[in-house]
Amino acid sequence: MPIPSPTHHSRRRSAGLAAGILAVPLLVSLVPVPALADHSPSPSTVTLVGSLQSELGCPGDWQPECPATALTEVEGSPGTYSGTFEVPAGDYAYKAALNGSWAENYGAGGAAGGGDIALTSQGGSVTFTYNHGTHVITSDVPESLVSGAAAHWLAPGVLAWDLSDAPEGSSYRLYYAPDGGLEVLDGAVTGGDYIELERTSDALTPELAARFPHLAAFDSLTLPKKAAKQAKHLLKGQLLAVQVGTDGSVLQATALQVPNVLDSLYPNAQKRSLGLSWKGPRPRFDLWAPTARQVNLHVYREGSGGEALATVPLKEGNDGVWSLLGEKGWADAYYLYEVEVYVPETGKVERNVVTDPYSVGLSTNSERSLIVNLMDPALAPAGWETLEKPALEKPEDLSLYELHVRDFSIADTTVPEERRGTYAAFAESGSDGMNRLADLAAAGMNAVHLLPVNDIGTIEERRDAQAEPQCNLESFAPDSEEQQACVSAIAGKDGFNWGYDPLHYTTPEGSYSTNPADATRIREFRDMVAGLNDTGLRVIQDVVYNHTAGAGQASTNNLDRIVPGYYHRLNPVSGAVETSTCCPNTATENAMMGKLMVDSIVTLARTYKLDGFRFDLMGHHSKQNLLDVRAALDELTLERDGVDGKSIYVYGEGWNFGEVADNARFEQATQANMAGTGIGTFNDRLRDAVRGGGPFDEDPRVQGFGSGLLTRPNGAEVNGTPEEQRARLLLNQDQIKVGLTGNLRDYTFVDRTGAEVTGADVDYNGSPAGYTADPQEAVTYVEAHDNETLFDSLAFKLAPGTSMAERIRFQTLSLSTTAFGQGVSFWHAGGEALRSKSLDRNSYDSGDWFNLLDHTGTENGFARGLPPRADNADKYGFMAPLLADPALKPEPADIAAAREQALALLEIRKSTPLFHLGTAELVQQKVSFPTGGPEQAPGVIVMHIDDSAGPDIDGERTGVVVVFNASDAAVTETVEATVGQSFGLHPIQLNGSDDVVKGASFDSATGSFTVPPLTVAVFEAK
C-alpha cells in the first residue's frame, strides 16, 4: 500500500486470509501493490480475481495466479479478454489482475489498483469481459433496482440518502418486513408494509453533518413521529428505502445502514457491564443484541461435542442487553449464545450460534466460551497479588523489545519441548532465551512488546494438528526457491502467524498455551508476565481492534452474527465492509464497538497486569477512541485494580490512509492529531532517513544516512547523481535531528540551508517531519517486524564489497539513532544480533524457518533460501546474488561483536539521563546540533546535550556530545561551546569491546571531536 509507513499493510498479513471468508462485497483491494501505468504492455494473462474464486475452482479467493478464473483473449478483438463461469447465487466482489500477480490490477472504472466491483448473482452463467485499452472489467449481470445500502438511519426520525439525481416529483418510502421477504418486482415492492418519508433537505443539519462528515452532503428524509417511536421494533426486521416516481413505480431502492440509529436508541447500553461476570458463585451473562428477536444460552460440560446440559432464554432489557443469572454449578463449563436475528446479507431470519465477544476464556480453537472466574486464586502464580513492576519514572525512559511469543522459544532446545513456542517458556528462567532477555535487561532494555497474543483466528491451536514442512530445508542452496515452496505449501496450516487476525480480543491465544482446552492459557499468560517482570522487563501487548479476521454470516467472527451490519465500517453507498486495513475494518466510531475496545483493554490490564498497549493501525481509530482508552486506564489503581493505570504506556501506528484518511469520518488517531495527548506514534521519518528510501521502493537499493548515501555509494542509478545524493543526505540529516529530539514539531534549530526552522518545517515526503508536542509521543525505530530487518535492508543497500565488520558498524550506527534519541526507543527482537529473515519483507505467514530467532549466537537467519514468492518475487533478481554470497553470512564471532556493540548503546542510554529528558522544554533548552547549515559535513551529525543550561538533570555529568559519523573517513567536528571543557569518551565505550571507537578523541583547546569512520562516539563532560 503506497503509504509512508512500515506497517502490516505490506504483509498484508492477511491479504490472502480474510478475503476467502468474507461473505460481503469488498470495495477496496486487499492487496497493497499499486497498479502500473495505463500504457502497460499486453498482458501474458488476465485473471478474474475476487471473493468468488473459491466458488469457481480456485484454492481460495483473491488469487491472481489461479488459472481456473483466467480470461481468454477474444478472437478478432485484440486486447479484449472474456470468460464465462457458473457463479452461485450470492454477493461477491471482483476485479482484474494481470500477469498472474498483484503488481498490475484494475478495479472499478478501470482504475489502476482501484476499488473492488460488487456483483450480485442470482445463480447461473456470468460472462466477464476485460478491455485492456480502457482497463475496464465488466459482467453481463443486469443492474438491479435494489442497490447496496446507500440510506443511513441516523436518528429515530431522520434518514440520510444521496438523492442528488432524483427526478422532480419523486416520493420516498421506508418499507419494512419483520421476517424479511421484501422484493422489487415489475416496478413494485412486494412482501411488506411501508411508511411515507418526507424529503426535508438536500443536506444534513449542521449537528448531524458534524457527527457524520462523510454524509454531510446527503439529503435528509424524516419519518413521522409515530413511526419514529417504533424504530426499535422496525430494526428487528428487513428495511428498504425506496424512491417512487410520479407514476407510482419504483425508481430505485436500497438497504439501510443502521449503526447510528442503534447508538441513538440505546445510549444506556454504553454504561452496562457486558460479557461474563460473577455474583458470588453464580455467573451472569450480558449480551448486547438490540436487533435480536430471541437469545438463548447453551451450557456445555465440555469444550467440544456433547449435548448441552442446559439451554436457557435470556431476558431483553430496554438498553438492548439480554441478560441471565446462571447457576453456581456452571463454573468451568462452556457456553454459546443462540441469537435469532434478521440478517440482511441472507435476507431472512437466522439462528446464529456464537461465542461471546467479551469472552475471557475459550475452548480449543475458540469453539466455545469458557465460564471462568478470573479472580480464582488457582489461576494466579505465587506472588501474583504482590508482583513488583520494574521501575519506570517516565515513558521516555522506555527501551522496547518487539518479540513474537512463538519465535522466542520454538527453536530453543534449552526449553522443554512441550513448552517451546508458548507462554510457559518465559517461566524457564535458565533457558537460553531468558538469559538473552536478562542480558538485554541488564544493559538497559526495560520492556518487551509482544506481537498479538489475543485469540487469533488463523492458527490451529492443537499442536499435534499443526503441519510441518515436508522436506529437508537445510539441504537446499542459500538462494534456492525450494525452501519457500515447501514452507508456503503449509502456510496457514502450521503453527506460525504474526497474529494480526483477531477473533476474540480479550482471551489469550490458545496455540501459545500448553493446553488450549481450558483456563491453562490464563495461568500461563500470567506466568509469562511474572517471568518477564522478574527479569526486569515490563510487558506491552500489541492489540488489534481496527479489523477482524472475517465478517458476514459465513465467517467465524461472532460480531456480525450478533448485530448484523453494526460492528464493521461500511462503504456509504454499497454497504460493503471496508477493507483498507487488509481485512474487514471495525467501526470503533460506533459506540458499542468503541466500548468493546475500551472494556477489553481495561480487562486485559487488570487481568494480566500489563504495562502498555500498542495499537495496530491506530489511525483507523478516532482520536476520541484513544482518549477514551487513556481515560479508562487512568482510573485504574493498585489498591482497587492491582495495576497503576497511569503508568501504562499507550502507542500505535498513526498512519493516515484508507476510507478514514484526512479525518474523512472523524478526527483520526494519526501522528499529527495525537500531539499533546501523551499517546505515542511510530516515527517513520527517522526510520526512512536512516535506512534510505521507504518500505515500498521498487528498487531496494535506495540509500540513506545509515546505509552509505553519497559517502559510500552503491552505484545504483536509483540514488541519483552525486549532487542529488548530497541534497537528499543533508535532508536526511535534518530529519534525523528532528527524530533525535523526539520528533518535536516546535523544536527550533539551524537546518541544512542555514535557516532557523522548527521540526514541523522540515519536509518528509510533503508532510512535516516534526509532529509531536512531547518526546513520549514519538516511538523511534529503524526496524520492526514489518518489512525487511535492518540487516536485510543493509544487505540490499550497502555498497558491494562492504566487509562484514563494516556492516556491523553500519548496523550499530543505525541502532544508535534510536538509542540516543529523546523519544521512546524501539528495537526489533534480534536486531542487536544481526537478525535476518533471509530478505523476507513480509514474513507474517513465512513459518518458523524464515522467522528464526536463534539464541545460541551461531545463526542470524540469512541465506535460508529465497523468501516466499507471494510477497517477494518481484525482488528475486536483487535477492538471489546476495543470498548466494557467502561473504554476507555472518559468523558467530560477527554476531557476538554486533551484540556487544548494541548492548553498549543500551547501557549508555540507561546510564545517561540526558538521553531521556522528558519534556519539550528541556529538549529545546539542552539539545542542540551545533554543526548544521549548508557547510556541514555530509554523513555526520553532531548532537550536544548541555546540562549546564537550565535545571541539573544528570548528577554525574555536565553534558554529552554525540558524533554520528556515517561517512567513509575519520572526521573532526568543532563545538565551540565545549572549548576549555573536559570531555572524554563515555566509559562504556572506552572500556567496551569496540576497539575502533576507542580511537575517538577530544581537543579541549579547540573544542574539536575526532571520530573514526562508520562510528558513533559518545563523549561526556564531568
mmCIF file of N, CA and C in Angstrom, residues 21-112:
data_model
loop_
_atom_site.group_PDB
_atom_site.id
_atom_site.type_symbol
_atom_site.label_atom_id
_atom_site.label_comp_id
_atom_site.label_asym_id
_atom_site.label_seq_id
_atom_site.Cartn_x
_atom_site.Cartn_y
_atom_site.Cartn_z
ATOM 1 N N ILE A 21 -12.994 -15.652 3.454
ATOM 2 C CA ILE A 21 -14.089 -15.955 4.367
ATOM 3 C C ILE A 21 -15.116 -14.853 4.428
ATOM 4 N N LEU A 22 -14.918 -13.814 3.649
ATOM 5 C CA LEU A 22 -15.906 -12.748 3.650
ATOM 6 C C LEU A 22 -17.110 -13.151 2.819
ATOM 7 N N ALA A 23 -18.274 -12.820 3.315
ATOM 8 C CA ALA A 23 -19.493 -13.118 2.582
ATOM 9 C C ALA A 23 -20.158 -11.855 2.084
ATOM 10 N N VAL A 24 -19.437 -10.734 2.121
ATOM 11 C CA VAL A 24 -19.966 -9.472 1.631
ATOM 12 C C VAL A 24 -18.984 -8.898 0.642
ATOM 13 N N PRO A 25 -19.438 -8.039 -0.277
ATOM 14 C CA PRO A 25 -18.521 -7.493 -1.272
ATOM 15 C C PRO A 25 -17.476 -6.613 -0.628
ATOM 16 N N LEU A 26 -16.264 -6.641 -1.182
ATOM 17 C CA LEU A 26 -15.190 -5.789 -0.715
ATOM 18 C C LEU A 26 -14.991 -4.686 -1.729
ATOM 19 N N LEU A 27 -14.934 -3.456 -1.246
ATOM 20 C CA LEU A 27 -14.796 -2.343 -2.176
ATOM 21 C C LEU A 27 -13.375 -1.873 -2.329
ATOM 22 N N VAL A 28 -12.504 -2.283 -1.424
ATOM 23 C CA VAL A 28 -11.117 -1.851 -1.506
ATOM 24 C C VAL A 28 -10.257 -3.082 -1.622
ATOM 25 N N SER A 29 -9.318 -3.074 -2.522
ATOM 26 C CA SER A 29 -8.494 -4.247 -2.747
ATOM 27 C C SER A 29 -7.775 -4.672 -1.483
ATOM 28 N N LEU A 30 -7.685 -5.974 -1.286
ATOM 29 C CA LEU A 30 -6.927 -6.480 -0.158
ATOM 30 C C LEU A 30 -5.440 -6.363 -0.406
ATOM 31 N N VAL A 31 -5.054 -6.018 -1.595
ATOM 32 C CA VAL A 31 -3.643 -6.075 -1.950
ATOM 33 C C VAL A 31 -3.053 -4.686 -2.020
ATOM 34 N N PRO A 32 -1.887 -4.483 -1.372
ATOM 35 C CA PRO A 32 -1.343 -3.147 -1.264
ATOM 36 C C PRO A 32 -0.498 -2.696 -2.427
ATOM 37 N N VAL A 33 -0.324 -3.508 -3.452
ATOM 38 C CA VAL A 33 0.576 -3.130 -4.530
ATOM 39 C C VAL A 33 -0.160 -2.266 -5.550
ATOM 40 N N PRO A 34 0.348 -1.084 -5.857
ATOM 41 C CA PRO A 34 -0.341 -0.233 -6.833
ATOM 42 C C PRO A 34 -0.233 -0.800 -8.235
ATOM 43 N N ALA A 35 -1.230 -0.538 -9.056
ATOM 44 C CA ALA A 35 -1.185 -0.986 -10.438
ATOM 45 C C ALA A 35 -0.209 -0.132 -11.233
ATOM 46 N N LEU A 36 0.151 -0.626 -12.400
ATOM 47 C CA LEU A 36 1.093 0.086 -13.246
ATOM 48 C C LEU A 36 0.379 1.152 -14.068
ATOM 49 N N ALA A 37 1.142 1.873 -14.861
ATOM 50 C CA ALA A 37 0.585 2.950 -15.661
ATOM 51 C C ALA A 37 -0.365 2.416 -16.723
ATOM 52 N N ASP A 38 -1.216 3.323 -17.224
ATOM 53 C CA ASP A 38 -2.245 2.917 -18.173
ATOM 54 C C ASP A 38 -1.687 2.374 -19.483
ATOM 55 N N HIS A 39 -0.479 2.769 -19.843
ATOM 56 C CA HIS A 39 0.066 2.339 -21.125
ATOM 57 C C HIS A 39 0.862 1.043 -20.997
ATOM 58 N N SER A 40 0.501 0.207 -20.048
ATOM 59 C CA SER A 40 1.222 -1.044 -19.832
ATOM 60 C C SER A 40 1.078 -1.956 -21.051
ATOM 61 N N PRO A 41 2.074 -2.791 -21.326
ATOM 62 C CA PRO A 41 2.028 -3.671 -22.500
ATOM 63 C C PRO A 41 0.959 -4.745 -22.354
ATOM 64 N N SER A 42 0.691 -5.432 -23.451
ATOM 65 C CA SER A 42 -0.310 -6.503 -23.427
ATOM 66 C C SER A 42 0.068 -7.549 -22.400
ATOM 67 N N PRO A 43 -0.884 -7.991 -21.602
ATOM 68 C CA PRO A 43 -0.570 -8.945 -20.533
ATOM 69 C C PRO A 43 -0.380 -10.359 -21.067
ATOM 70 N N SER A 44 0.395 -11.133 -20.339
ATOM 71 C CA SER A 44 0.518 -12.554 -20.677
ATOM 72 C C SER A 44 -0.719 -13.316 -20.219
ATOM 73 N N THR A 45 -1.322 -12.866 -19.116
ATOM 74 C CA THR A 45 -2.569 -13.456 -18.625
ATOM 75 C C THR A 45 -3.431 -12.362 -18.017
ATOM 76 N N VAL A 46 -4.727 -12.589 -18.068
ATOM 77 C CA VAL A 46 -5.689 -11.752 -17.344
ATOM 78 C C VAL A 46 -6.530 -12.691 -16.487
ATOM 79 N N THR A 47 -6.590 -12.400 -15.191
ATOM 80 C CA THR A 47 -7.312 -13.266 -14.274
ATOM 81 C C THR A 47 -8.439 -12.510 -13.601
ATOM 82 N N LEU A 48 -9.601 -13.120 -13.582
ATOM 83 C CA LEU A 48 -10.710 -12.626 -12.782
ATOM 84 C C LEU A 48 -10.387 -12.975 -11.328
ATOM 85 N N VAL A 49 -10.198 -11.958 -10.490
ATOM 86 C CA VAL A 49 -9.886 -12.211 -9.086
ATOM 87 C C VAL A 49 -10.999 -11.651 -8.222
ATOM 88 N N GLY A 50 -11.239 -12.287 -7.079
ATOM 89 C CA GLY A 50 -12.268 -11.769 -6.191
ATOM 90 C C GLY A 50 -12.733 -12.789 -5.184
ATOM 91 N N SER A 51 -13.805 -12.446 -4.505
ATOM 92 C CA SER A 51 -14.331 -13.305 -3.456
ATOM 93 C C SER A 51 -15.151 -14.458 -4.014
ATOM 94 N N LEU A 52 -15.209 -14.564 -5.338
ATOM 95 C CA LEU A 52 -15.935 -15.659 -5.980
ATOM 96 C C LEU A 52 -15.015 -16.763 -6.488
ATOM 97 N N GLN A 53 -13.704 -16.578 -6.383
ATOM 98 C CA GLN A 53 -12.779 -17.543 -6.991
ATOM 99 C C GLN A 53 -12.877 -18.938 -6.374
ATOM 100 N N SER A 54 -13.057 -18.992 -5.059
ATOM 101 C CA SER A 54 -13.159 -20.311 -4.430
ATOM 102 C C SER A 54 -14.405 -21.054 -4.888
ATOM 103 N N GLU A 55 -15.399 -20.303 -5.370
ATOM 104 C CA GLU A 55 -16.611 -20.928 -5.907
ATOM 105 C C GLU A 55 -16.401 -21.414 -7.343
ATOM 106 N N LEU A 56 -15.315 -20.958 -7.960
ATOM 107 C CA LEU A 56 -15.094 -21.247 -9.374
ATOM 108 C C LEU A 56 -13.915 -22.177 -9.613
ATOM 109 N N GLY A 57 -13.444 -22.848 -8.569
ATOM 110 C CA GLY A 57 -12.405 -23.856 -8.741
ATOM 111 C C GLY A 57 -11.030 -23.472 -8.258
ATOM 112 N N CYS A 58 -10.868 -22.299 -7.690
ATOM 113 C CA CYS A 58 -9.564 -21.887 -7.149
ATOM 114 C C CYS A 58 -9.423 -22.377 -5.706
ATOM 115 N N PRO A 59 -8.188 -22.562 -5.225
ATOM 116 C CA PRO A 59 -7.988 -22.992 -3.835
ATOM 117 C C PRO A 59 -8.511 -21.983 -2.819
ATOM 118 N N GLY A 60 -8.533 -20.726 -3.200
ATOM 119 C CA GLY A 60 -9.014 -19.672 -2.315
ATOM 120 C C GLY A 60 -9.418 -18.463 -3.133
ATOM 121 N N ASP A 61 -9.731 -17.374 -2.447
ATOM 122 C CA ASP A 61 -10.143 -16.157 -3.118
ATOM 123 C C ASP A 61 -8.968 -15.188 -3.259
ATOM 124 N N TRP A 62 -9.161 -14.197 -4.149
ATOM 125 C CA TRP A 62 -8.174 -13.141 -4.368
ATOM 126 C C TRP A 62 -6.813 -13.725 -4.722
ATOM 127 N N GLN A 63 -6.816 -14.651 -5.671
ATOM 128 C CA GLN A 63 -5.591 -15.338 -6.082
ATOM 129 C C GLN A 63 -5.308 -15.056 -7.559
ATOM 130 N N PRO A 64 -4.446 -14.078 -7.858
ATOM 131 C CA PRO A 64 -4.175 -13.717 -9.253
ATOM 132 C C PRO A 64 -3.463 -14.805 -10.036
ATOM 133 N N GLU A 65 -2.870 -15.756 -9.327
ATOM 134 C CA GLU A 65 -2.144 -16.814 -10.019
ATOM 135 C C GLU A 65 -3.017 -18.009 -10.386
ATOM 136 N N CYS A 66 -4.299 -17.993 -10.003
ATOM 137 C CA CYS A 66 -5.165 -19.154 -10.218
ATOM 138 C C CYS A 66 -5.615 -19.249 -11.679
ATOM 139 N N PRO A 67 -5.290 -20.337 -12.392
ATOM 140 C CA PRO A 67 -5.683 -20.462 -13.802
ATOM 141 C C PRO A 67 -7.164 -20.733 -14.002
ATOM 142 N N ALA A 68 -7.867 -21.182 -12.956
ATOM 143 C CA ALA A 68 -9.275 -21.550 -13.111
ATOM 144 C C ALA A 68 -10.154 -20.355 -13.468
ATOM 145 N N THR A 69 -9.715 -19.153 -13.147
ATOM 146 C CA THR A 69 -10.527 -17.972 -13.463
ATOM 147 C C THR A 69 -9.819 -17.063 -14.472
ATOM 148 N N ALA A 70 -8.925 -17.643 -15.254
ATOM 149 C CA ALA A 70 -8.259 -16.855 -16.298
ATOM 150 C C ALA A 70 -9.239 -16.522 -17.413
ATOM 151 N N LEU A 71 -9.105 -15.313 -17.953
ATOM 152 C CA LEU A 71 -9.913 -14.898 -19.098
ATOM 153 C C LEU A 71 -9.134 -15.147 -20.380
ATOM 154 N N THR A 72 -9.825 -15.390 -21.467
ATOM 155 C CA THR A 72 -9.202 -15.718 -22.753
ATOM 156 C C THR A 72 -9.356 -14.550 -23.719
ATOM 157 N N GLU A 73 -8.292 -14.267 -24.463
ATOM 158 C CA GLU A 73 -8.374 -13.173 -25.430
ATOM 159 C C GLU A 73 -9.396 -13.528 -26.511
ATOM 160 N N VAL A 74 -10.270 -12.587 -26.801
ATOM 161 C CA VAL A 74 -11.353 -12.814 -27.766
ATOM 162 C C VAL A 74 -10.779 -12.771 -29.175
ATOM 163 N N GLU A 75 -11.048 -13.837 -29.922
ATOM 164 C CA GLU A 75 -10.535 -13.918 -31.292
ATOM 165 C C GLU A 75 -11.078 -12.769 -32.138
ATOM 166 N N GLY A 76 -10.179 -12.098 -32.804
ATOM 167 C CA GLY A 76 -10.570 -10.983 -33.652
ATOM 168 C C GLY A 76 -10.723 -9.661 -32.916
ATOM 169 N N SER A 77 -10.529 -9.680 -31.588
ATOM 170 C CA SER A 77 -10.628 -8.450 -30.784
ATOM 171 C C SER A 77 -9.407 -8.329 -29.890
ATOM 172 N N PRO A 78 -8.272 -7.958 -30.453
ATOM 173 C CA PRO A 78 -7.043 -7.846 -29.651
ATOM 174 C C PRO A 78 -7.249 -6.918 -28.456
ATOM 175 N N GLY A 79 -6.767 -7.347 -27.322
ATOM 176 C CA GLY A 79 -6.886 -6.540 -26.110
ATOM 177 C C GLY A 79 -8.181 -6.745 -25.350
ATOM 178 N N THR A 80 -9.061 -7.602 -25.858
ATOM 179 C CA THR A 80 -10.310 -7.908 -25.154
ATOM 180 C C THR A 80 -10.256 -9.347 -24.655
ATOM 181 N N TYR A 81 -10.525 -9.544 -23.386
ATOM 182 C CA TYR A 81 -10.427 -10.861 -22.763
ATOM 183 C C TYR A 81 -11.766 -11.182 -22.108
ATOM 184 N N SER A 82 -12.189 -12.428 -22.197
ATOM 185 C CA SER A 82 -13.520 -12.774 -21.708
ATOM 186 C C SER A 82 -13.525 -14.178 -21.120
ATOM 187 N N GLY A 83 -14.490 -14.445 -20.264
ATOM 188 C CA GLY A 83 -14.674 -15.769 -19.696
ATOM 189 C C GLY A 83 -16.059 -15.898 -19.107
ATOM 190 N N THR A 84 -16.651 -17.079 -19.243
ATOM 191 C CA THR A 84 -17.992 -17.333 -18.712
ATOM 192 C C THR A 84 -17.897 -18.395 -17.627
ATOM 193 N N PHE A 85 -18.519 -18.126 -16.475
ATOM 194 C CA PHE A 85 -18.414 -19.015 -15.323
ATOM 195 C C PHE A 85 -19.790 -19.204 -14.701
ATOM 196 N N GLU A 86 -19.987 -20.374 -14.085
ATOM 197 C CA GLU A 86 -21.201 -20.643 -13.337
ATOM 198 C C GLU A 86 -21.012 -20.088 -11.921
ATOM 199 N N VAL A 87 -21.664 -18.985 -11.636
ATOM 200 C CA VAL A 87 -21.486 -18.299 -10.357
ATOM 201 C C VAL A 87 -22.695 -18.570 -9.475
ATOM 202 N N PRO A 88 -22.504 -19.216 -8.321
ATOM 203 C CA PRO A 88 -23.638 -19.474 -7.423
ATOM 204 C C PRO A 88 -24.271 -18.170 -6.950
ATOM 205 N N ALA A 89 -25.515 -18.257 -6.536
ATOM 206 C CA ALA A 89 -26.209 -17.075 -6.024
ATOM 207 C C ALA A 89 -25.463 -16.513 -4.827
ATOM 208 N N GLY A 90 -25.376 -15.200 -4.759
ATOM 209 C CA GLY A 90 -24.704 -14.554 -3.634
ATOM 210 C C GLY A 90 -24.115 -13.218 -4.012
ATOM 211 N N ASP A 91 -23.568 -12.536 -3.029
ATOM 212 C CA ASP A 91 -22.911 -11.251 -3.216
ATOM 213 C C ASP A 91 -21.404 -11.464 -3.257
ATOM 214 N N TYR A 92 -20.757 -10.865 -4.241
ATOM 215 C CA TYR A 92 -19.322 -11.041 -4.430
ATOM 216 C C TYR A 92 -18.667 -9.707 -4.756
ATOM 217 N N ALA A 93 -17.332 -9.744 -4.849
ATOM 218 C CA ALA A 93 -16.562 -8.602 -5.325
ATOM 219 C C ALA A 93 -15.481 -9.134 -6.252
ATOM 220 N N TYR A 94 -15.139 -8.324 -7.284
ATOM 221 C CA TYR A 94 -14.139 -8.810 -8.234
ATOM 222 C C TYR A 94 -13.382 -7.647 -8.849
ATOM 223 N N LYS A 95 -12.286 -7.997 -9.548
ATOM 224 C CA LYS A 95 -11.517 -7.046 -10.341
ATOM 225 C C LYS A 95 -10.644 -7.867 -11.290
ATOM 226 N N ALA A 96 -9.752 -7.222 -12.012
ATOM 227 C CA ALA A 96 -8.868 -7.925 -12.950
ATOM 228 C C ALA A 96 -7.428 -7.803 -12.482
ATOM 229 N N ALA A 97 -6.696 -8.905 -12.532
ATOM 230 C CA ALA A 97 -5.264 -8.912 -12.217
ATOM 231 C C ALA A 97 -4.509 -9.419 -13.436
ATOM 232 N N LEU A 98 -3.407 -8.772 -13.745
ATOM 233 C CA LEU A 98 -2.635 -9.102 -14.947
ATOM 234 C C LEU A 98 -1.348 -9.829 -14.604
ATOM 235 N N ASN A 99 -0.970 -10.722 -15.493
ATOM 236 C CA ASN A 99 0.327 -11.403 -15.428
ATOM 237 C C ASN A 99 0.516 -12.224 -14.162
ATOM 238 N N GLY A 100 -0.584 -12.725 -13.612
ATOM 239 C CA GLY A 100 -0.502 -13.672 -12.509
ATOM 240 C C GLY A 100 -0.056 -13.095 -11.187
ATOM 241 N N SER A 101 -0.113 -11.763 -11.007
ATOM 242 C CA SER A 101 0.293 -11.172 -9.734
ATOM 243 C C SER A 101 -0.526 -9.917 -9.477
ATOM 244 N N TRP A 102 -0.294 -9.323 -8.318
ATOM 245 C CA TRP A 102 -0.990 -8.097 -7.953
ATOM 246 C C TRP A 102 -0.254 -6.857 -8.442
ATOM 247 N N ALA A 103 0.892 -7.032 -9.083
ATOM 248 C CA ALA A 103 1.676 -5.869 -9.492
ATOM 249 C C ALA A 103 0.889 -4.950 -10.414
ATOM 250 N N GLU A 104 -0.027 -5.528 -11.217
ATOM 251 C CA GLU A 104 -0.882 -4.713 -12.076
ATOM 252 C C GLU A 104 -2.301 -5.233 -11.941
ATOM 253 N N ASN A 105 -3.183 -4.408 -11.402
ATOM 254 C CA ASN A 105 -4.569 -4.824 -11.228
ATOM 255 C C ASN A 105 -5.481 -3.633 -11.435
ATOM 256 N N TYR A 106 -6.708 -3.902 -11.873
ATOM 257 C CA TYR A 106 -7.659 -2.851 -12.202
ATOM 258 C C TYR A 106 -9.016 -3.167 -11.595
ATOM 259 N N GLY A 107 -9.629 -2.096 -11.051
ATOM 260 C CA GLY A 107 -10.920 -2.268 -10.414
ATOM 261 C C GLY A 107 -11.976 -1.364 -11.022
ATOM 262 N N ALA A 108 -12.826 -0.832 -10.160
ATOM 263 C CA ALA A 108 -13.972 -0.046 -10.599
ATOM 264 C C ALA A 108 -13.551 1.082 -11.528
ATOM 265 N N GLY A 109 -14.239 1.182 -12.671
ATOM 266 C CA GLY A 109 -13.950 2.241 -13.627
ATOM 267 C C GLY A 109 -12.645 2.083 -14.369
ATOM 268 N N GLY A 110 -11.998 0.938 -14.245
ATOM 269 C CA GLY A 110 -10.710 0.724 -14.900
ATOM 270 C C GLY A 110 -9.559 1.384 -14.184
ATOM 271 N N ALA A 111 -9.763 1.805 -12.938
ATOM 272 C CA ALA A 111 -8.707 2.489 -12.188
ATOM 273 C C ALA A 111 -7.611 1.513 -11.803
ATOM 274 N N ALA A 112 -6.362 1.973 -11.945
ATOM 275 C CA ALA A 112 -5.218 1.159 -11.545
ATOM 276 C C ALA A 112 -5.239 0.959 -10.040
#
